[in-house]
C-alpha cells in the first residue's frame, strides 16, 4: 500500500511540474508574440515587385493578420492581385511563432506556387524581419515596419554571393479604418 501511495504522490508531483512548465513556456511565447501586435488587423494597399531585369509590376495587396492559439501564434493571410486584370498573383499563408527552446522567432510560409519553408525571423521595435536563403535566388530579406502614418511598409531585398542587397519589392498598406484603435 505504501508503494502505491508513493507512486501516486510522485505521479501527481510530475503532473503538477509538467503543467507548471507548460504554463511557463506558454507565457514566454505569449510575451514574445505580443511584440508583433502592431501587425494585427486587416490591411490593404499597393506595391511593386521587380524580378531580374524586367520592369516593375504593380499589384494590389491585402493582409489579414490574427493571433491564434491563445496568442502563441500569429496567422498571416496575404493576397495580391494584378492592378490591370485583377487576377490573383500572390496567395500566401504564414504562421509566426516564438520557439522558446531556440529563443527565436520562426516564420513558416506557404505560397500558391507550391513553395513553402520555415525561416528564422527577428523582431525589433515595431519591425519584423525574416530572411530566406535560396540556392537559386540568393538571400532575400523582408522587412516590415510601421511608417510615420502608421501604415504597414514592407520592402524585400536580395543578393547573390558577395553582392550588396538590392531592393526588388515594396508595398505600403493601410489598416482598415474600423481597426485602427485595436
XYZ file of C-alpha atoms in Angstrom:
182
model
C 0.000 0.000 0.000
C 2.879 2.380 0.813
C 4.338 1.763 -2.655
C 1.019 2.605 -4.306
C 0.697 5.842 -2.314
C 4.327 6.751 -3.018
C 3.835 6.101 -6.747
C 0.643 8.170 -6.737
C 2.355 11.049 -4.907
C 5.299 11.017 -7.351
C 2.904 10.912 -10.314
C 0.931 13.889 -9.006
C 4.147 15.855 -8.435
C 5.231 15.139 -12.016
C 1.839 16.187 -13.393
C 1.972 19.482 -11.473
C 5.577 20.074 -12.557
C 4.751 19.407 -16.236
C 1.708 21.677 -16.002
C 3.826 24.452 -14.448
C 6.467 24.070 -17.189
C 3.790 24.191 -19.905
C 2.387 27.410 -18.418
C 5.891 28.904 -18.260
C 6.509 28.045 -21.937
C 3.116 29.405 -22.957
C 3.621 32.662 -21.053
C 7.095 33.104 -22.611
C 5.605 32.515 -26.083
C 2.749 34.960 -25.460
C 5.121 37.640 -24.144
C 7.368 37.302 -27.201
C 4.428 37.295 -29.612
C 2.944 40.428 -28.031
C 5.792 42.323 -29.734
C 4.084 41.550 -33.075
C 0.758 43.038 -32.053
C 1.394 46.030 -34.342
C 0.785 43.746 -37.354
C -2.676 42.530 -36.353
C -5.718 43.611 -38.320
C -6.913 43.840 -41.905
C -4.645 45.792 -44.240
C -4.887 46.862 -47.882
C -2.821 48.869 -50.290
C -0.482 48.515 -53.211
C 3.076 47.729 -54.081
C 5.515 46.731 -56.763
C 7.882 43.864 -57.495
C 10.770 43.661 -59.941
C 12.274 40.298 -60.855
C 15.574 40.418 -62.713
C 15.860 42.997 -65.487
C 12.114 43.088 -66.039
C 10.016 46.165 -65.468
C 8.332 46.728 -62.134
C 4.966 45.052 -61.837
C 2.432 46.821 -59.651
C -0.108 44.961 -57.534
C -2.944 45.469 -55.056
C -2.453 43.681 -51.736
C -4.497 42.652 -48.714
C -3.164 41.148 -45.498
C -5.288 39.618 -42.751
C -3.323 39.119 -39.520
C -4.672 37.471 -36.358
C -3.314 35.975 -33.158
C -4.275 32.310 -32.835
C -3.814 29.506 -30.287
C -4.384 31.809 -27.317
C -1.824 34.346 -28.507
C 1.069 31.929 -29.060
C 0.996 32.122 -32.885
C 0.292 34.773 -35.491
C -1.573 33.819 -38.666
C -0.899 35.992 -41.735
C -3.012 35.601 -44.878
C -1.890 37.676 -47.849
C -3.342 38.063 -51.318
C -2.039 40.134 -54.201
C -3.848 40.999 -57.431
C -2.691 42.399 -60.734
C -3.705 46.066 -60.980
C -4.983 45.715 -64.556
C -6.563 42.260 -64.801
C -7.457 41.837 -61.093
C -6.082 38.269 -61.383
C -4.643 36.777 -58.193
C -0.855 36.827 -58.497
C 0.060 36.104 -54.880
C -1.768 33.968 -52.330
C 0.159 33.149 -49.167
C -0.308 31.864 -45.657
C 2.251 32.253 -42.881
C 2.415 31.269 -39.248
C 4.791 33.126 -36.948
C 5.710 31.761 -33.540
C 8.398 32.068 -30.895
C 10.464 28.931 -30.296
C 11.204 29.042 -26.571
C 13.933 26.388 -26.732
C 15.817 28.091 -29.576
C 14.919 31.562 -28.248
C 13.997 32.865 -31.700
C 11.049 33.663 -33.898
C 10.118 31.358 -36.764
C 8.242 32.293 -39.931
C 6.580 29.323 -41.669
C 5.127 30.241 -45.057
C 3.230 28.629 -47.915
C 2.554 30.274 -51.288
C 0.188 29.389 -54.124
C 3.051 28.278 -56.381
C 3.573 25.355 -54.007
C 6.676 26.674 -52.266
C 6.929 26.560 -48.510
C 9.559 26.929 -45.862
C 10.451 27.707 -42.289
C 12.690 30.727 -41.766
C 14.317 32.473 -38.851
C 12.838 35.859 -38.032
C 13.612 38.807 -35.794
C 11.512 41.418 -34.026
C 12.740 44.890 -33.130
C 10.722 47.958 -32.112
C 7.707 47.810 -34.498
C 9.839 45.970 -37.062
C 9.579 42.377 -38.248
C 12.338 40.833 -40.400
C 12.724 37.399 -41.936
C 15.384 36.001 -44.232
C 15.141 33.341 -46.928
C 18.219 31.536 -48.200
C 17.542 30.175 -51.683
C 20.248 28.363 -53.699
C 18.883 29.828 -56.969
C 17.674 33.300 -55.991
C 20.252 34.000 -53.278
C 19.444 35.648 -49.953
C 16.169 37.526 -49.649
C 15.442 39.750 -46.659
C 11.931 41.061 -45.962
C 11.394 43.918 -43.501
C 8.021 45.179 -42.256
C 7.821 48.411 -40.265
C 5.150 50.934 -39.413
C 5.851 54.192 -41.201
C 5.153 57.684 -39.797
C 1.497 57.378 -40.892
C 1.032 54.060 -39.066
C 0.995 52.138 -42.356
C 2.489 48.709 -42.962
C 5.617 49.432 -45.001
C 7.429 46.368 -46.336
C 10.474 46.009 -48.521
C 12.174 42.967 -49.969
C 15.875 42.940 -50.756
C 18.063 40.250 -52.281
C 21.652 39.454 -53.040
C 23.625 36.661 -54.604
C 27.007 35.768 -53.229
C 29.010 38.825 -52.203
C 26.713 41.334 -53.911
C 25.133 44.194 -51.988
C 21.455 43.916 -51.032
C 19.236 45.308 -53.812
C 15.576 46.171 -53.322
C 13.183 44.194 -55.536
C 9.879 44.606 -53.668
C 7.935 47.280 -51.816
C 4.396 47.694 -50.514
C 2.509 50.127 -48.345
C -0.732 49.046 -46.695
C -3.275 50.940 -44.626
C -5.133 49.319 -41.746
C -8.897 49.025 -42.133
C -10.405 52.134 -40.515
C -12.586 50.162 -38.101
C -9.441 48.533 -36.633
C -7.111 51.493 -36.251
C -7.600 51.704 -32.493
C -7.454 47.976 -31.765
